[in-house]
mmCIF file of C-alpha atoms in Angstrom:
data_model
loop_
_atom_site.group_PDB
_atom_site.id
_atom_site.type_symbol
_atom_site.label_atom_id
_atom_site.label_comp_id
_atom_site.label_asym_id
_atom_site.label_seq_id
_atom_site.Cartn_x
_atom_site.Cartn_y
_atom_site.Cartn_z
ATOM 1 C CA UNK A 25 15.663 -32.130 -31.388
ATOM 2 C CA UNK A 26 17.119 -28.744 -32.093
ATOM 3 C CA UNK A 27 16.188 -25.728 -34.263
ATOM 4 C CA UNK A 28 18.320 -24.722 -37.134
ATOM 5 C CA UNK A 29 17.379 -21.385 -38.521
ATOM 6 C CA UNK A 30 19.254 -18.200 -39.482
ATOM 7 C CA UNK A 31 16.088 -15.974 -39.059
ATOM 8 C CA UNK A 32 14.297 -17.322 -36.028
ATOM 9 C CA UNK A 33 15.764 -18.138 -32.660
ATOM 10 C CA UNK A 34 15.116 -20.135 -29.425
ATOM 11 C CA UNK A 35 12.704 -17.490 -28.062
ATOM 12 C CA UNK A 36 10.572 -17.862 -31.240
ATOM 13 C CA UNK A 37 10.519 -21.604 -30.743
ATOM 14 C CA UNK A 38 9.553 -21.185 -27.045
ATOM 15 C CA UNK A 39 6.776 -18.780 -28.027
ATOM 16 C CA UNK A 40 5.422 -21.253 -30.604
ATOM 17 C CA UNK A 41 5.516 -24.041 -28.065
ATOM 18 C CA UNK A 42 3.730 -21.807 -25.529
ATOM 19 C CA UNK A 43 0.950 -21.059 -28.052
ATOM 20 C CA UNK A 44 0.673 -24.784 -28.877
ATOM 21 C CA UNK A 45 0.114 -25.438 -25.185
ATOM 22 C CA UNK A 46 -2.378 -22.688 -24.711
ATOM 23 C CA UNK A 47 -3.162 -20.705 -27.918
ATOM 24 C CA UNK A 48 -5.453 -18.298 -26.116
ATOM 25 C CA UNK A 49 -2.980 -17.384 -23.322
ATOM 26 C CA UNK A 50 -2.453 -13.591 -23.004
ATOM 27 C CA UNK A 51 0.878 -12.108 -24.120
ATOM 28 C CA UNK A 52 1.501 -11.004 -20.510
ATOM 29 C CA UNK A 53 1.039 -14.577 -19.291
ATOM 30 C CA UNK A 54 3.253 -16.030 -21.973
ATOM 31 C CA UNK A 55 5.869 -13.309 -21.265
ATOM 32 C CA UNK A 56 5.931 -14.106 -17.582
ATOM 33 C CA UNK A 57 6.593 -17.750 -18.275
ATOM 34 C CA UNK A 58 9.253 -17.065 -20.938
ATOM 35 C CA UNK A 59 10.930 -14.357 -18.901
ATOM 36 C CA UNK A 60 10.335 -11.485 -21.391
ATOM 37 C CA UNK A 61 7.946 -8.536 -21.578
ATOM 38 C CA UNK A 62 4.542 -8.792 -23.128
ATOM 39 C CA UNK A 63 5.672 -6.226 -25.688
ATOM 40 C CA UNK A 64 8.446 -8.606 -26.737
ATOM 41 C CA UNK A 65 5.975 -11.513 -27.001
ATOM 42 C CA UNK A 66 3.622 -9.304 -29.132
ATOM 43 C CA UNK A 67 6.444 -8.176 -31.423
ATOM 44 C CA UNK A 68 7.716 -11.776 -31.938
ATOM 45 C CA UNK A 69 4.179 -12.974 -32.477
ATOM 46 C CA UNK A 70 3.521 -10.420 -35.188
ATOM 47 C CA UNK A 71 6.795 -11.262 -36.929
ATOM 48 C CA UNK A 72 5.966 -15.042 -36.814
ATOM 49 C CA UNK A 73 2.602 -14.258 -38.406
ATOM 50 C CA UNK A 74 4.068 -12.087 -41.107
ATOM 51 C CA UNK A 75 7.171 -14.081 -41.910
ATOM 52 C CA UNK A 76 6.537 -17.616 -40.572
ATOM 53 C CA UNK A 77 2.883 -18.133 -41.589
ATOM 54 C CA UNK A 78 1.797 -18.400 -37.952
ATOM 55 C CA UNK A 79 -1.967 -18.684 -37.376
ATOM 56 C CA UNK A 80 -3.741 -19.717 -34.196
ATOM 57 C CA UNK A 81 -7.048 -21.377 -34.952
ATOM 58 C CA UNK A 82 -9.726 -23.562 -33.319
ATOM 59 C CA UNK A 83 -10.051 -27.093 -34.719
ATOM 60 C CA UNK A 84 -12.948 -29.563 -34.302
ATOM 61 C CA UNK A 85 -11.607 -32.848 -33.109
ATOM 62 C CA UNK A 86 -13.322 -35.347 -35.386
ATOM 63 C CA UNK A 87 -12.050 -38.366 -33.344
ATOM 64 C CA UNK A 88 -13.364 -37.029 -30.092
ATOM 65 C CA UNK A 89 -16.687 -36.125 -31.716
ATOM 66 C CA UNK A 90 -17.035 -39.478 -33.278
ATOM 67 C CA UNK A 91 -17.180 -38.060 -36.777
ATOM 68 C CA UNK A 92 -16.156 -39.599 -40.031
ATOM 69 C CA UNK A 93 -12.761 -38.382 -41.323
ATOM 70 C CA UNK A 94 -10.618 -39.523 -44.196
ATOM 71 C CA UNK A 95 -7.305 -38.989 -45.943
ATOM 72 C CA UNK A 96 -7.508 -39.143 -49.735
ATOM 73 C CA UNK A 97 -4.834 -39.569 -52.248
ATOM 74 C CA UNK A 98 -5.504 -38.456 -55.881
ATOM 75 C CA UNK A 99 -3.279 -39.201 -58.874
ATOM 76 C CA UNK A 100 -3.841 -36.583 -61.500
ATOM 77 C CA UNK A 101 -2.883 -35.813 -65.097
ATOM 78 C CA UNK A 102 0.341 -33.730 -65.134
ATOM 79 C CA UNK A 103 -0.268 -29.941 -64.745
ATOM 80 C CA UNK A 104 -3.810 -30.440 -63.471
ATOM 81 C CA UNK A 105 -3.206 -31.052 -59.730
ATOM 82 C CA UNK A 106 -2.778 -27.438 -58.683
ATOM 83 C CA UNK A 107 -6.038 -26.393 -60.148
ATOM 84 C CA UNK A 108 -7.895 -29.416 -58.664
ATOM 85 C CA UNK A 109 -6.228 -28.738 -55.252
ATOM 86 C CA UNK A 110 -7.371 -25.082 -55.345
ATOM 87 C CA UNK A 111 -10.921 -26.177 -56.040
ATOM 88 C CA UNK A 112 -10.779 -28.672 -53.162
ATOM 89 C CA UNK A 113 -9.376 -25.952 -50.817
ATOM 90 C CA UNK A 114 -12.636 -24.018 -51.216
ATOM 91 C CA UNK A 115 -14.686 -26.859 -49.817
ATOM 92 C CA UNK A 116 -15.579 -26.466 -46.112
ATOM 93 C CA UNK A 117 -15.084 -30.173 -45.482
ATOM 94 C CA UNK A 118 -11.448 -30.222 -46.498
ATOM 95 C CA UNK A 119 -9.037 -29.319 -43.697
ATOM 96 C CA UNK A 120 -5.567 -29.769 -45.140
ATOM 97 C CA UNK A 121 -4.245 -30.227 -48.706
ATOM 98 C CA UNK A 122 -0.707 -30.834 -50.132
ATOM 99 C CA UNK A 123 0.780 -31.455 -53.508
ATOM 100 C CA UNK A 124 3.302 -34.324 -53.849
ATOM 101 C CA UNK A 125 4.886 -36.728 -56.339
ATOM 102 C CA UNK A 126 6.320 -34.138 -58.718
ATOM 103 C CA UNK A 127 2.986 -32.319 -58.769
ATOM 104 C CA UNK A 128 0.918 -35.144 -60.054
ATOM 105 C CA UNK A 129 -0.530 -36.187 -56.643
ATOM 106 C CA UNK A 130 -2.923 -34.457 -54.267
ATOM 107 C CA UNK A 131 -3.104 -35.602 -50.614
ATOM 108 C CA UNK A 132 -5.801 -34.118 -48.435
ATOM 109 C CA UNK A 133 -7.883 -34.596 -45.335
ATOM 110 C CA UNK A 134 -11.672 -34.348 -45.265
ATOM 111 C CA UNK A 135 -14.297 -34.349 -42.494
ATOM 112 C CA UNK A 136 -17.713 -34.763 -44.099
ATOM 113 C CA UNK A 137 -20.456 -33.217 -42.060
ATOM 114 C CA UNK A 138 -22.867 -36.006 -43.027
ATOM 115 C CA UNK A 139 -22.970 -39.384 -44.887
ATOM 116 C CA UNK A 140 -24.511 -37.583 -47.761
ATOM 117 C CA UNK A 141 -21.621 -35.161 -47.994
ATOM 118 C CA UNK A 142 -19.149 -38.022 -47.815
ATOM 119 C CA UNK A 143 -21.001 -39.886 -50.649
ATOM 120 C CA UNK A 144 -21.191 -36.711 -52.701
ATOM 121 C CA UNK A 145 -17.425 -36.270 -52.487
ATOM 122 C CA UNK A 146 -16.184 -39.867 -52.692
ATOM 123 C CA UNK A 147 -18.835 -41.325 -55.087
ATOM 124 C CA UNK A 148 -19.883 -38.248 -56.976
ATOM 125 C CA UNK A 149 -17.673 -35.250 -57.452
ATOM 126 C CA UNK A 150 -14.193 -36.876 -57.299
ATOM 127 C CA UNK A 151 -14.891 -39.710 -59.755
ATOM 128 C CA UNK A 152 -16.440 -37.252 -62.207
ATOM 129 C CA UNK A 153 -13.553 -34.759 -61.922
ATOM 130 C CA UNK A 154 -11.740 -34.539 -65.298
ATOM 131 C CA UNK A 155 -8.068 -35.414 -65.135
ATOM 132 C CA UNK A 156 -8.264 -37.361 -61.885
ATOM 133 C CA UNK A 157 -6.799 -40.726 -62.818
ATOM 134 C CA UNK A 158 -6.901 -42.606 -59.500
ATOM 135 C CA UNK A 159 -8.442 -42.265 -56.038
ATOM 136 C CA UNK A 160 -7.308 -43.989 -52.868
ATOM 137 C CA UNK A 161 -9.453 -43.359 -49.731
ATOM 138 C CA UNK A 162 -8.194 -44.053 -46.273
ATOM 139 C CA UNK A 163 -10.685 -43.800 -43.412
ATOM 140 C CA UNK A 164 -9.068 -42.725 -40.114
ATOM 141 C CA UNK A 165 -9.645 -45.293 -37.430
ATOM 142 C CA UNK A 166 -7.515 -44.229 -34.524
ATOM 143 C CA UNK A 167 -5.048 -41.416 -33.858
ATOM 144 C CA UNK A 168 -1.616 -42.316 -32.368
ATOM 145 C CA UNK A 169 -0.138 -38.792 -32.381
ATOM 146 C CA UNK A 170 -1.222 -35.346 -33.565
ATOM 147 C CA UNK A 171 -4.305 -33.319 -33.083
ATOM 148 C CA UNK A 172 -4.055 -31.672 -29.611
ATOM 149 C CA UNK A 173 -0.554 -33.285 -29.159
ATOM 150 C CA UNK A 174 1.619 -30.838 -31.230
ATOM 151 C CA UNK A 175 4.925 -31.674 -32.874
ATOM 152 C CA UNK A 176 6.618 -28.747 -31.115
ATOM 153 C CA UNK A 177 6.406 -30.590 -27.792
ATOM 154 C CA UNK A 178 9.104 -32.950 -29.129
ATOM 155 C CA UNK A 179 11.612 -30.043 -29.009
ATOM 156 C CA UNK A 180 11.145 -29.968 -25.203
ATOM 157 C CA UNK A 181 12.101 -26.314 -24.982
ATOM 158 C CA UNK A 182 9.695 -25.609 -22.076
ATOM 159 C CA UNK A 183 10.171 -27.477 -18.834
ATOM 160 C CA UNK A 184 7.335 -29.108 -16.797
ATOM 161 C CA UNK A 185 6.810 -26.003 -14.570
ATOM 162 C CA UNK A 186 6.588 -23.756 -17.592
ATOM 163 C CA UNK A 187 4.074 -26.018 -19.287
ATOM 164 C CA UNK A 188 1.981 -26.172 -16.135
ATOM 165 C CA UNK A 189 1.967 -22.384 -15.839
ATOM 166 C CA UNK A 190 0.657 -22.055 -19.358
ATOM 167 C CA UNK A 191 -2.064 -24.644 -19.335
ATOM 168 C CA UNK A 192 -5.639 -23.364 -19.107
ATOM 169 C CA UNK A 193 -7.344 -23.650 -15.733
ATOM 170 C CA UNK A 194 -8.700 -27.209 -15.371
ATOM 171 C CA UNK A 195 -12.486 -27.709 -15.451
ATOM 172 C CA UNK A 196 -14.485 -30.496 -14.014
ATOM 173 C CA UNK A 197 -14.810 -33.357 -16.479
ATOM 174 C CA UNK A 198 -17.999 -33.226 -18.544
ATOM 175 C CA UNK A 199 -20.334 -36.261 -18.650
ATOM 176 C CA UNK A 200 -21.173 -37.929 -21.880
ATOM 177 C CA UNK A 201 -19.533 -37.626 -25.296
ATOM 178 C CA UNK A 202 -18.011 -34.480 -26.695
ATOM 179 C CA UNK A 203 -20.653 -32.525 -28.535
ATOM 180 C CA UNK A 204 -20.940 -29.362 -30.617
ATOM 181 C CA UNK A 205 -24.471 -27.825 -30.490
ATOM 182 C CA UNK A 206 -25.987 -25.880 -33.401
ATOM 183 C CA UNK A 207 -25.839 -22.695 -31.278
ATOM 184 C CA UNK A 208 -22.038 -23.123 -31.040
ATOM 185 C CA UNK A 209 -21.576 -22.537 -34.813
ATOM 186 C CA UNK A 210 -21.294 -18.696 -34.716
ATOM 187 C CA UNK A 211 -18.659 -19.046 -31.957
ATOM 188 C CA UNK A 212 -16.668 -21.607 -33.890
ATOM 189 C CA UNK A 213 -16.972 -19.700 -37.148
ATOM 190 C CA UNK A 214 -14.913 -16.921 -35.636
ATOM 191 C CA UNK A 215 -12.449 -19.105 -33.763
ATOM 192 C CA UNK A 216 -11.750 -21.267 -36.831
ATOM 193 C CA UNK A 217 -10.384 -18.157 -38.439
ATOM 194 C CA UNK A 218 -8.797 -16.587 -35.363
ATOM 195 C CA UNK A 219 -8.282 -18.776 -32.322
ATOM 196 C CA UNK A 220 -7.178 -15.765 -30.345
ATOM 197 C CA UNK A 221 -10.346 -13.681 -31.032
ATOM 198 C CA UNK A 222 -11.154 -11.602 -27.986
ATOM 199 C CA UNK A 223 -14.162 -12.277 -25.852
ATOM 200 C CA UNK A 224 -15.897 -8.965 -26.861
ATOM 201 C CA UNK A 225 -15.519 -10.032 -30.455
ATOM 202 C CA UNK A 226 -16.982 -13.463 -29.676
ATOM 203 C CA UNK A 227 -19.761 -11.781 -27.817
ATOM 204 C CA UNK A 228 -20.650 -9.692 -30.816
ATOM 205 C CA UNK A 229 -20.575 -12.692 -33.147
ATOM 206 C CA UNK A 230 -22.764 -14.922 -30.954
ATOM 207 C CA UNK A 231 -25.093 -12.449 -29.277
ATOM 208 C CA UNK A 232 -24.337 -14.051 -25.936
ATOM 209 C CA UNK A 233 -23.008 -12.354 -22.861
ATOM 210 C CA UNK A 234 -19.250 -12.339 -22.447
ATOM 211 C CA UNK A 235 -19.526 -14.583 -19.342
ATOM 212 C CA UNK A 236 -21.693 -17.056 -21.347
ATOM 213 C CA UNK A 237 -19.125 -17.098 -24.189
ATOM 214 C CA UNK A 238 -16.250 -17.762 -21.711
ATOM 215 C CA UNK A 239 -18.183 -20.622 -20.122
ATOM 216 C CA UNK A 240 -19.210 -22.274 -23.374
ATOM 217 C CA UNK A 241 -15.743 -21.989 -24.972
ATOM 218 C CA UNK A 242 -14.104 -23.393 -21.736
ATOM 219 C CA UNK A 243 -16.615 -26.266 -21.812
ATOM 220 C CA UNK A 244 -15.854 -27.057 -25.530
ATOM 221 C CA UNK A 245 -12.159 -27.110 -24.820
ATOM 222 C CA UNK A 246 -12.470 -29.195 -21.678
ATOM 223 C CA UNK A 247 -14.678 -31.859 -23.387
ATOM 224 C CA UNK A 248 -12.140 -32.172 -26.233
ATOM 225 C CA UNK A 249 -14.672 -31.351 -28.849
ATOM 226 C CA UNK A 250 -12.475 -28.437 -29.941
ATOM 227 C CA UNK A 251 -8.827 -27.592 -29.427
ATOM 228 C CA UNK A 252 -6.737 -24.507 -30.290
ATOM 229 C CA UNK A 253 -3.909 -25.379 -32.682
ATOM 230 C CA UNK A 254 -1.065 -23.381 -34.287
ATOM 231 C CA UNK A 255 -0.154 -23.414 -37.938
ATOM 232 C CA UNK A 256 3.302 -22.294 -39.139
ATOM 233 C CA UNK A 257 5.746 -23.101 -41.836
ATOM 234 C CA UNK A 258 8.130 -25.705 -40.402
ATOM 235 C CA UNK A 259 10.976 -24.374 -42.545
ATOM 236 C CA UNK A 260 11.326 -21.390 -40.238
ATOM 237 C CA UNK A 261 12.591 -23.802 -37.606
ATOM 238 C CA UNK A 262 15.028 -25.400 -40.058
ATOM 239 C CA UNK A 263 12.764 -28.323 -40.954
ATOM 240 C CA UNK A 264 11.569 -27.636 -44.550
ATOM 241 C CA UNK A 265 11.052 -31.239 -45.645
ATOM 242 C CA UNK A 266 7.774 -33.114 -44.947
ATOM 243 C CA UNK A 267 6.476 -36.379 -46.284
ATOM 244 C CA UNK A 268 3.392 -38.493 -45.885
ATOM 245 C CA UNK A 269 4.314 -42.101 -45.082
ATOM 246 C CA UNK A 270 1.967 -44.930 -46.142
ATOM 247 C CA UNK A 271 2.848 -47.768 -43.869
ATOM 248 C CA UNK A 272 1.635 -51.354 -43.938
ATOM 249 C CA UNK A 273 2.106 -53.570 -40.884
ATOM 250 C CA UNK A 274 0.900 -57.029 -39.916
ATOM 251 C CA UNK A 275 -2.441 -56.798 -38.044
ATOM 252 C CA UNK A 276 -0.902 -57.943 -34.801
ATOM 253 C CA UNK A 277 1.740 -55.165 -34.979
ATOM 254 C CA UNK A 278 -0.579 -52.307 -35.972
ATOM 255 C CA UNK A 279 -1.027 -50.793 -32.537
ATOM 256 C CA UNK A 280 2.520 -51.392 -31.362
ATOM 257 C CA UNK A 281 4.010 -49.821 -34.472
ATOM 258 C CA UNK A 282 1.608 -46.778 -34.179
ATOM 259 C CA UNK A 283 2.481 -46.272 -30.515
ATOM 260 C CA UNK A 284 6.230 -46.457 -31.394
ATOM 261 C CA UNK A 285 5.820 -43.921 -34.233
ATOM 262 C CA UNK A 286 4.234 -41.503 -31.727
ATOM 263 C CA UNK A 287 7.537 -41.401 -29.840
ATOM 264 C CA UNK A 288 9.713 -40.576 -32.858
ATOM 265 C CA UNK A 289 10.900 -37.023 -33.068
ATOM 266 C CA UNK A 290 10.308 -36.961 -36.795
ATOM 267 C CA UNK A 291 6.590 -37.829 -36.587
ATOM 268 C CA UNK A 292 4.197 -34.908 -36.437
ATOM 269 C CA UNK A 293 1.078 -37.020 -36.967
ATOM 270 C CA UNK A 294 0.269 -40.829 -37.094
ATOM 271 C CA UNK A 295 -3.049 -42.660 -37.403
ATOM 272 C CA UNK A 296 -4.373 -46.124 -38.114
ATOM 273 C CA UNK A 297 -6.500 -46.296 -41.284
ATOM 274 C CA UNK A 298 -8.653 -48.483 -43.366
ATOM 275 C CA UNK A 299 -7.525 -48.566 -46.976
ATOM 276 C CA UNK A 300 -4.497 -49.656 -49.066
ATOM 277 C CA UNK A 301 -2.165 -49.111 -46.113
ATOM 278 C CA UNK A 302 -3.037 -49.361 -42.409
ATOM 279 C CA UNK A 303 -1.002 -46.437 -40.961
ATOM 280 C CA UNK A 304 -0.565 -43.009 -42.348
ATOM 281 C CA UNK A 305 2.078 -40.761 -40.799
ATOM 282 C CA UNK A 306 3.588 -37.315 -41.470
ATOM 283 C CA UNK A 307 7.402 -36.973 -41.015
ATOM 284 C CA UNK A 308 9.034 -33.529 -40.745
ATOM 285 C CA UNK A 309 12.854 -33.392 -41.161
ATOM 286 C CA UNK A 310 15.631 -31.060 -42.068
ATOM 287 C CA UNK A 311 16.427 -32.485 -45.577
ATOM 288 C CA UNK A 312 16.130 -35.481 -47.816
ATOM 289 C CA UNK A 313 19.150 -37.093 -46.279
ATOM 290 C CA UNK A 314 17.473 -37.009 -42.872
ATOM 291 C CA UNK A 315 14.270 -38.440 -44.419
ATOM 292 C CA UNK A 316 16.375 -41.331 -45.874
ATOM 293 C CA UNK A 317 18.065 -41.858 -42.450
ATOM 294 C CA UNK A 318 14.632 -42.063 -40.755
ATOM 295 C CA UNK A 319 13.166 -44.434 -43.267
ATOM 296 C CA UNK A 320 16.137 -46.747 -43.219
ATOM 297 C CA UNK A 321 16.783 -46.406 -39.529
ATOM 298 C CA UNK A 322 14.147 -45.892 -36.779
ATOM 299 C CA UNK A 323 11.175 -46.725 -39.020
ATOM 300 C CA UNK A 324 12.863 -49.511 -40.915
ATOM 301 C CA UNK A 325 13.936 -51.229 -37.693
ATOM 302 C CA UNK A 326 10.347 -51.438 -36.235
ATOM 303 C CA UNK A 327 9.250 -54.974 -35.983
ATOM 304 C CA UNK A 328 6.112 -55.649 -37.905
ATOM 305 C CA UNK A 329 6.544 -53.014 -40.578
ATOM 306 C CA UNK A 330 6.100 -54.723 -43.911
ATOM 307 C CA UNK A 331 6.009 -51.883 -46.476
ATOM 308 C CA UNK A 332 6.597 -48.101 -46.463
ATOM 309 C CA UNK A 333 5.909 -45.628 -49.253
ATOM 310 C CA UNK A 334 6.997 -41.936 -48.845
ATOM 311 C CA UNK A 335 5.293 -39.043 -50.604
ATOM 312 C CA UNK A 336 7.293 -35.857 -49.981
ATOM 313 C CA UNK A 337 5.218 -32.657 -50.073
ATOM 314 C CA UNK A 338 6.020 -30.098 -52.713
ATOM 315 C CA UNK A 339 3.662 -27.490 -51.471
ATOM 316 C CA UNK A 340 0.927 -26.916 -48.910
ATOM 317 C CA UNK A 341 -2.317 -25.617 -50.391
ATOM 318 C CA UNK A 342 -4.491 -25.640 -47.210
ATOM 319 C CA UNK A 343 -3.951 -26.161 -43.551
ATOM 320 C CA UNK A 344 -6.169 -26.111 -40.482
ATOM 321 C CA UNK A 345 -9.470 -25.368 -42.201
ATOM 322 C CA UNK A 346 -8.416 -22.401 -44.388
ATOM 323 C CA UNK A 347 -6.108 -21.952 -47.383
ATOM 324 C CA UNK A 348 -2.472 -21.442 -46.363
ATOM 325 C CA UNK A 349 -1.280 -17.836 -46.428
ATOM 326 C CA UNK A 350 1.344 -16.812 -48.907
ATOM 327 C CA UNK A 351 1.029 -19.897 -51.053
#
């Protein structure tokens, strides 16, 4: 893959990739790997934040935590979808929201904190929401690509040595399942807004010592309960077109197709689901012609694919826990 942008260049892409590998790496460490000064990294970082929508945030990995998570698809009365999407964006259990289908469709992800919260949303609030005509709920069963595996890795702008130099120091594997304890909530409340928050700031927010904060954050990251992700507008890289793909395969082909999708450059996320389709994927491409070429080519040629529906995004309303900036 290659970047096509008149505003941002290869160094910006390398910086984004470095942050995707280690979102908390210092500017001096990133600069040493990229071969530029830490002042240059800081300047590029600020510009990406101001002009490219860059945010570095901590994300709870629902799959590693064994938590319920869903993708929902709402069909709405014309002109009502933006207001409904804005209301959904205020809910703490929604983590991304997009408008599609000419503005009459809302697609969003939700991670209910409890079965009660899930039932309140799926069986209570949404069915009673005026101007919602249809609800399709897809429970996520297995992730093929996405989460800690970022789309930028498919550009391969950093070599293996550079990637190794950026990765956090390895920690011994933790025993038992990944867990987030109640006392971790103040720490995560800050990191979900700013994944690069300094240790002194985290110390003030938690009341723990700086060394205790460092140990606990390192343990959360090592266990996979939490990962640090980057949000940005893909159009700054020359890829402004994104679409959710609703894919139906034969049961025997489900895993094989999902694994194949994970290798495709166009796919930023893919997961097996329960619901009307059995795979949901997000494709990111340069234009509608490239989307057509992907649907009719690499995706269309996969053995076992029986049906594909594409829902191009019109606008992102929320990403990575909080409403998207500049929307």
